[in-house]
Coordinates of C-alpha atoms in Angstrom, one line a residue:
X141 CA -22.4 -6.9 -7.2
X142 CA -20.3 -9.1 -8.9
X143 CA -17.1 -7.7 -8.7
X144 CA -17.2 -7.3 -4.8
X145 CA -16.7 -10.8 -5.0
X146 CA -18.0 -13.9 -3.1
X147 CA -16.4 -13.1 0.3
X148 CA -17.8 -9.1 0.1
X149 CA -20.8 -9.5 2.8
X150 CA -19.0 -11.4 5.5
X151 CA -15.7 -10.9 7.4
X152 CA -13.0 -13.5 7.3
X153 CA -10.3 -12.7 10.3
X154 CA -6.6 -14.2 9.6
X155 CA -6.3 -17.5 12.1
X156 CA -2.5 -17.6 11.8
X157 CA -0.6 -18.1 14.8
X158 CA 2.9 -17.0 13.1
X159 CA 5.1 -15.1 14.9
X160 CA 7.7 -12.2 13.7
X161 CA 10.1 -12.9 16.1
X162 CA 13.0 -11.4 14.3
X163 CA 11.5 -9.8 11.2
X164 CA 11.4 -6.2 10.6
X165 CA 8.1 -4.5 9.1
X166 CA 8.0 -1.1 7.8
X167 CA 4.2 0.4 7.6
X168 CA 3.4 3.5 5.8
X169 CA 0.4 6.0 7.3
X170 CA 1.0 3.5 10.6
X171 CA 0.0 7.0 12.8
X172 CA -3.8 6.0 12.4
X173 CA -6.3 3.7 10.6
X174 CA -5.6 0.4 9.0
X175 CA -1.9 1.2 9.4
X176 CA -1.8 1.4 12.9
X177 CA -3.9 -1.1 12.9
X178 CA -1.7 -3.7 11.5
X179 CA 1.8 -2.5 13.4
X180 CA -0.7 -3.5 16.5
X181 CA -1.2 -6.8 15.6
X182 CA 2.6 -7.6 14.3
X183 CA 3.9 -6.0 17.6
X184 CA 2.5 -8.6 19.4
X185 CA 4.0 -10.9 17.2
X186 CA 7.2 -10.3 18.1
X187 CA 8.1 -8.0 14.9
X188 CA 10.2 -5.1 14.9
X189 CA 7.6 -2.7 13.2
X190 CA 8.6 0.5 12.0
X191 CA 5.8 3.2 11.4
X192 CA 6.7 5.3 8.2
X193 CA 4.7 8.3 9.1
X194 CA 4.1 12.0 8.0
X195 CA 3.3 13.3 11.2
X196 CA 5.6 12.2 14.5
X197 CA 3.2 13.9 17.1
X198 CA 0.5 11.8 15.7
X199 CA 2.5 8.5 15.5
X200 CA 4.1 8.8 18.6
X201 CA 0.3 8.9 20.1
X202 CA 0.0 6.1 18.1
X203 CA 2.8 4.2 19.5
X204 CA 1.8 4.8 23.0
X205 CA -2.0 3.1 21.9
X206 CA -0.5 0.2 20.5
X207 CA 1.8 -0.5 23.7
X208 CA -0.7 0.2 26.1
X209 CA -3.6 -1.4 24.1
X210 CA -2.9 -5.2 22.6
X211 CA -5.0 -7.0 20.4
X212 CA -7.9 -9.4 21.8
X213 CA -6.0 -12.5 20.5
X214 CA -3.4 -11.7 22.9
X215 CA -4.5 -12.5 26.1
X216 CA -6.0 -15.9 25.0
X217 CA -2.5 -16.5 23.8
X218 CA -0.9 -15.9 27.0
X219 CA 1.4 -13.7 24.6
X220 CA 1.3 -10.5 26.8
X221 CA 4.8 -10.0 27.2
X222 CA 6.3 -11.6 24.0
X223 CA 6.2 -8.5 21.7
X224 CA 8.8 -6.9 19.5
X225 CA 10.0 -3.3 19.0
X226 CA 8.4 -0.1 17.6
X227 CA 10.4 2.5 15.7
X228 CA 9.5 6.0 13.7
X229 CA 10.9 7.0 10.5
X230 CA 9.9 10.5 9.4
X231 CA 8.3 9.6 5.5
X232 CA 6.4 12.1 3.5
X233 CA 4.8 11.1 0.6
X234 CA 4.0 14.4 -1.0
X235 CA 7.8 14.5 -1.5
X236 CA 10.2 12.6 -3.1
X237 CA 13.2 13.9 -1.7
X238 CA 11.9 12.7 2.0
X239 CA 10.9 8.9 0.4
X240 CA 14.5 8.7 -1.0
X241 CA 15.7 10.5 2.8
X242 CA 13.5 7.7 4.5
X243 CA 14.6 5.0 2.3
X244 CA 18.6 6.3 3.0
X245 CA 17.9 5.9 7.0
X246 CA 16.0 2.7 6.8
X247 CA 19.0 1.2 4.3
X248 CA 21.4 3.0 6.7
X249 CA 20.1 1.6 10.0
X250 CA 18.4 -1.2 9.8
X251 CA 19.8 -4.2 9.4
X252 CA 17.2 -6.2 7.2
X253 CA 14.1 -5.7 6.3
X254 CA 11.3 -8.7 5.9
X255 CA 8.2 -7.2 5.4
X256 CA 6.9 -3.5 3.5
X257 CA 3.2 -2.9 3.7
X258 CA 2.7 0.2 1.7
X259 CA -0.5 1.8 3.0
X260 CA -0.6 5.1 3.3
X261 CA -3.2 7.1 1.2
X262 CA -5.8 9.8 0.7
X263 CA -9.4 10.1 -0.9
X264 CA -11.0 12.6 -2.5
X265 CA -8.1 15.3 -1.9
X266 CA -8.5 18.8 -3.1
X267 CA -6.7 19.1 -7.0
X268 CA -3.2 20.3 -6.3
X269 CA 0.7 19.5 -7.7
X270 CA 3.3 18.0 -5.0
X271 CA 7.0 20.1 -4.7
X272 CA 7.7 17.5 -7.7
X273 CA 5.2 18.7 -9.9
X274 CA 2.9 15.3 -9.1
X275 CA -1.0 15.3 -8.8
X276 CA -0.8 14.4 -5.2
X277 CA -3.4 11.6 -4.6
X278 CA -1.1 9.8 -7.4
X279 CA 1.8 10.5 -5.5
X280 CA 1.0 9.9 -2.2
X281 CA -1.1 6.5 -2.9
X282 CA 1.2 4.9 -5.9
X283 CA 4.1 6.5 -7.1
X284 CA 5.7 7.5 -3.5
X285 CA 5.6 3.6 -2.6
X286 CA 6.8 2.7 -6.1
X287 CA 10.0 4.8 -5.0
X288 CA 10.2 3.3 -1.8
X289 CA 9.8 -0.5 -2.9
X290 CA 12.3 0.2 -5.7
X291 CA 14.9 1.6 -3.1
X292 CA 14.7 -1.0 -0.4
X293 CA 14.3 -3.9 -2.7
X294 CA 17.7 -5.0 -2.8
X295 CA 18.1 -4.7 0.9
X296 CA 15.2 -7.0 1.1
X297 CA 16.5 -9.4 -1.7
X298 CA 19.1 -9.8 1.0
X299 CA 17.1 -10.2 3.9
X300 CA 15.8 -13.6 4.1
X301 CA 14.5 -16.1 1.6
X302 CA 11.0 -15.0 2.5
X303 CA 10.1 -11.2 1.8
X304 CA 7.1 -9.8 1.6
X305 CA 5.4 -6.1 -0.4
X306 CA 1.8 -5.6 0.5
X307 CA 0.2 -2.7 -1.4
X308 CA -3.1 -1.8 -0.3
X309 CA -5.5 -1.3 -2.7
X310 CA -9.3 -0.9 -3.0
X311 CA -12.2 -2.2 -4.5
X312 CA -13.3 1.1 -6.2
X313 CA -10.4 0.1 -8.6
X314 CA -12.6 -1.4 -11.2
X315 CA -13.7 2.2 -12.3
X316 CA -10.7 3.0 -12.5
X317 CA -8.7 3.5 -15.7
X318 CA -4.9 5.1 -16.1
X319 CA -4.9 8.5 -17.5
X320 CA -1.8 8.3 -19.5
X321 CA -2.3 11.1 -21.7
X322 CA -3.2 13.1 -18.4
X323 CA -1.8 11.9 -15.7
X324 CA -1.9 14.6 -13.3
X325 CA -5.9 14.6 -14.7
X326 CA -5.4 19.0 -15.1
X327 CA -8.2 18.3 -18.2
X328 CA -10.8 16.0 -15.7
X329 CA -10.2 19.0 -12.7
X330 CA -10.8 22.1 -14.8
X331 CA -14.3 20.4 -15.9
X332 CA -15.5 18.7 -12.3
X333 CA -13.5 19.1 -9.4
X334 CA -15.5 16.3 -7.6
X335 CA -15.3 13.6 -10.1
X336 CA -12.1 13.9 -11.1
X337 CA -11.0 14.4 -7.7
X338 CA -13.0 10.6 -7.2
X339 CA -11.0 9.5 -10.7
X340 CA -7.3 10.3 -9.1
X341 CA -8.2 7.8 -6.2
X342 CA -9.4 4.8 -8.2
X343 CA -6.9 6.0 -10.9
X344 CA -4.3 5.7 -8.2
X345 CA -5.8 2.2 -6.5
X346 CA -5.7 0.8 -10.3
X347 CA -1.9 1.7 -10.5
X348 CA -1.1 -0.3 -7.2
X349 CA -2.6 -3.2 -8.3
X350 CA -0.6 -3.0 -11.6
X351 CA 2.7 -2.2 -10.1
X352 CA 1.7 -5.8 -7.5
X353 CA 1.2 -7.7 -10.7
X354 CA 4.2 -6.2 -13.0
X355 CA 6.8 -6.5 -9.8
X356 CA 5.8 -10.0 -9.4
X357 CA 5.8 -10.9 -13.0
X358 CA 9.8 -9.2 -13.6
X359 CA 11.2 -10.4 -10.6
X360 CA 10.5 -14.0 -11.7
X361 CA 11.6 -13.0 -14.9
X362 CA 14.9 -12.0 -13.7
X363 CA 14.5 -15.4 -11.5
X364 CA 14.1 -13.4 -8.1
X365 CA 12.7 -15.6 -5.7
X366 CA 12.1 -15.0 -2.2
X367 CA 10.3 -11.7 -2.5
X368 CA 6.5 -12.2 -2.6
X369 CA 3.9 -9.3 -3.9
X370 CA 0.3 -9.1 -2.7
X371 CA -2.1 -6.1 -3.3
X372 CA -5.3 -6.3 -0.7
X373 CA -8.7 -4.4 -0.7
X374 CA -9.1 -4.3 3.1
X375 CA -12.9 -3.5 2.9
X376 CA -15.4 -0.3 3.0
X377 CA -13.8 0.9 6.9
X378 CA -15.1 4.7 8.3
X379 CA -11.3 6.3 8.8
X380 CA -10.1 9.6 8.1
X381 CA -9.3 8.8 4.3
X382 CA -12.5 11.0 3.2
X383 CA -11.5 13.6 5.8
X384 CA -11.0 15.8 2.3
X385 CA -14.2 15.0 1.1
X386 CA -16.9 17.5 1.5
X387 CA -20.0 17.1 4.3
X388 CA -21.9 14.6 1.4
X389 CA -19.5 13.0 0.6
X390 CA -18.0 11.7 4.5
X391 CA -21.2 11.2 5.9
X392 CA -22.2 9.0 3.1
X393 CA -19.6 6.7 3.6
X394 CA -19.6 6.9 6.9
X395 CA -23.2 5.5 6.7
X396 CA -22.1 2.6 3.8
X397 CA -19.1 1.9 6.0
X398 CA -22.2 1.5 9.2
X399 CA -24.2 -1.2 6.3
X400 CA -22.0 -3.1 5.0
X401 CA -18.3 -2.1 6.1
X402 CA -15.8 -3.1 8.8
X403 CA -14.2 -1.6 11.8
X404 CA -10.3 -1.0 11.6
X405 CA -9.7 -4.9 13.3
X406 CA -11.5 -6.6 10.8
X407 CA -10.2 -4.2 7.7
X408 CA -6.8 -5.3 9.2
X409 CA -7.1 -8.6 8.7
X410 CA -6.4 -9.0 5.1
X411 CA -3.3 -6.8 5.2
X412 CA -2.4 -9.0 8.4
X413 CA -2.8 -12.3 6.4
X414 CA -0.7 -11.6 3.1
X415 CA 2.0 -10.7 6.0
X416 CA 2.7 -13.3 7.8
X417 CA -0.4 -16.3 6.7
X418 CA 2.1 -19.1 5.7
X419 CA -0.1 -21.0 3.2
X420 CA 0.5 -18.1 1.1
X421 CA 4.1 -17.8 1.1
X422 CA 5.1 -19.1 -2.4
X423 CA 1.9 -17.0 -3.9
X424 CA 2.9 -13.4 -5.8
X425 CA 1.3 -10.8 -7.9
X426 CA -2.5 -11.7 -6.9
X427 CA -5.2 -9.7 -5.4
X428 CA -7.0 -10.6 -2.1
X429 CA -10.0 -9.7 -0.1
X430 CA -11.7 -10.9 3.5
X431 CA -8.2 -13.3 3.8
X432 CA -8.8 -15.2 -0.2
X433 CA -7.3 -14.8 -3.4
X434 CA -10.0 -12.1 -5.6
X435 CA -10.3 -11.9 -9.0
X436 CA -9.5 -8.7 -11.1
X437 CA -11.4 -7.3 -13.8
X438 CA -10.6 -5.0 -17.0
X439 CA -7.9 -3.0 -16.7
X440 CA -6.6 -4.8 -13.7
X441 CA -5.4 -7.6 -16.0
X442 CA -3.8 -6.0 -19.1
X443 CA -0.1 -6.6 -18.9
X444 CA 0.6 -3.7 -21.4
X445 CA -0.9 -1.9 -19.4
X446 CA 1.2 -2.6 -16.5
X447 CA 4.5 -2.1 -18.1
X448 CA 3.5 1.3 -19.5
X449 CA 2.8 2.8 -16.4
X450 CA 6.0 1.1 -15.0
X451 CA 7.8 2.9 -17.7
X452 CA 5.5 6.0 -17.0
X453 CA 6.7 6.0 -13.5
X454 CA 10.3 5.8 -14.2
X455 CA 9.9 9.0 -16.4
X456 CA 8.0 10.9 -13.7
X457 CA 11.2 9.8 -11.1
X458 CA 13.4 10.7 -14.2
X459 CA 14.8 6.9 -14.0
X460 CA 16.4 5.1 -17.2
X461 CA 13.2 2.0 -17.5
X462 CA 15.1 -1.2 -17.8
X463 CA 12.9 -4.5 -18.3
X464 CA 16.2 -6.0 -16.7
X465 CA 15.4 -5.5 -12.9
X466 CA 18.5 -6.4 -11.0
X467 CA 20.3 -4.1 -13.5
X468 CA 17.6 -1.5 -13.0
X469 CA 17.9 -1.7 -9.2
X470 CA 21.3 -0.9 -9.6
X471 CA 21.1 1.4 -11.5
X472 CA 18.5 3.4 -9.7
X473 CA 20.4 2.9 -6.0
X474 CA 23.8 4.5 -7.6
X475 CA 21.3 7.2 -9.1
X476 CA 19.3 8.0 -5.8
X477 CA 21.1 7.0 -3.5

């Protein structure tokens, strides 16, 4: 299918040998998955990861596994012992108030950061509003990580000369349109749970992919360099995301994820790569699968698009849209925080 793209039926594995030594990396939904994934590979790089995560029982499980359990490339490196730190930061994105609480600690604490892989997110989840009033697949998969990025981008501006956002994305986007009139989708819901439950998620993939591309695009407008955007489709992988999908619905992509998917190592990999790969470093506001630059399609690639949810998203975070972004930024850190 074409717009699974050349690379779709093989599985490219990042070859860098880069090291983190230094850096700091916040993950979001790092308690399982992809997330955890990827603070398993960086850890070994030397990184200081931080796993933004919902539910501390969970993650602290999680940062027991990744200690205990290195990545294969590890031991062929002779890298056993050179590893970095792990921290927790409690982050909820089903409400704002704890993504503008995380965002105070992390600004608070930590003293740069480098790298802000936004991955977190849900599928197929039952229709209901967040405390804010937010359809929650929207809030937890885009608009959450809009309000983090937007809070710690000035702290990364003045991190390092080589910063990094990696939204995660997915394929399924190209379905996917932005509800504008409907953005909580209350019309779609009240005529077919299912579907519209299946519309929020691509709706919410299509709105990371436009936040990558209009971040990109105003920060070297405002002539911000040093702060790089990517948005990756990490493959079909069998994790939990479905787990609020009915009995159909998971075992069916369990059984596509069995054909023609990836396990959590290789689904990694492209997240991994727009990290740290350093032939990438002065590339922003593109889309990659299996470690290469992917084309987007339709909706993807409308730049009115992308500033009308940008100003969509600043009205649902009751923010003043500014096409000025260092003057926004300000503004927004002396409103928030």
């Amino acid at each position: 299918m074409w717009f699974f793209g050349k690379t779709w039926f093989y599985n490219r594995m990042c070859t860098s040998k880069a090291r983190l030594d230094g850096k700091t990396v916040i993950i979001t939904g790092a308690s399982d998955g992809l997330g955890k994934e990827t603070a398993r590979d960086l850890y070994a790089r030397g990184a200081r990861v931080i796993l933004a995560c919902r539910n501390m029982e969970k993650t602290n499980e999680a940062v027991k596994d990744i200690k205990n359990n290195p990545p294969s490339w590890v031991e062929k490196n002779g890298n056993a012992n050179n590893v970095g730190e792990l921290a927790i930061y409690f982050l909820n994105l089903c409400s704002l108030k704890s993504v503008r609480d995380c965002a105070k600690n992390l600004l608070t604490n930590e003293a740069a950061i480098h790298i802000l892989i936004n991955n977190a997110g849900v599928a197929l989840h039952p229709y209901e509003k967040t405390e804010d009033g937010i359809e929650t697949t929207f809030q937890v998969n885009y608009l959450g990580h809009y309000l983090l990025t937007i809070l710690l981008l000035p702290k990364m501006q003045a991190s390092s000369i080589n910063c990094r956002i990696i939204n995660v994305s997915s394929f399924t986007y190209v379905v996917g349109d932005i509800d504008f009139d409907d953005i909580h989708l209350e019309r779609s819901y009240q005529s077919y749970k299912y579907y519209a439950s299946w519309k929020s998620y691509v709706q919410s993939k299509l709105a990371n992919i436009l936040f990558t591309k209009e971040l990109a695009s105003r920060l070297k407008e405002a002539n911000i360099h040093g702060i790089n955007v990517y948005a990756v489709h990490p493959g079909v992988i069998n994790t939990e995301i479905t787990r609020h999908g009915n009995s159909f619905v998971h075992t069916s992509y369990a059984i596509l994820s069995q054909l023609c998917g990836k396990n959590l190592v290789q689904g990694a990999q492209t997240i991994i790569y727009c990290a740290i790969d350093e032939g990438i470093s002065n590339e922003t506001g593109l889309y990659y699968s299996n470690c290469n630059i992917s084309n987007t399609y339709r909706k993807a690639n409308n730049r009115e698009y992308a500033k009308r949810l940008w100003n969509m998203s600043c009205r649902l975070l009751q923010l003043e849209p500014d096409e000025n972004i260092t003057a926004f930024l300000k503004t927004v850190s002396h409103q928030i925080l």
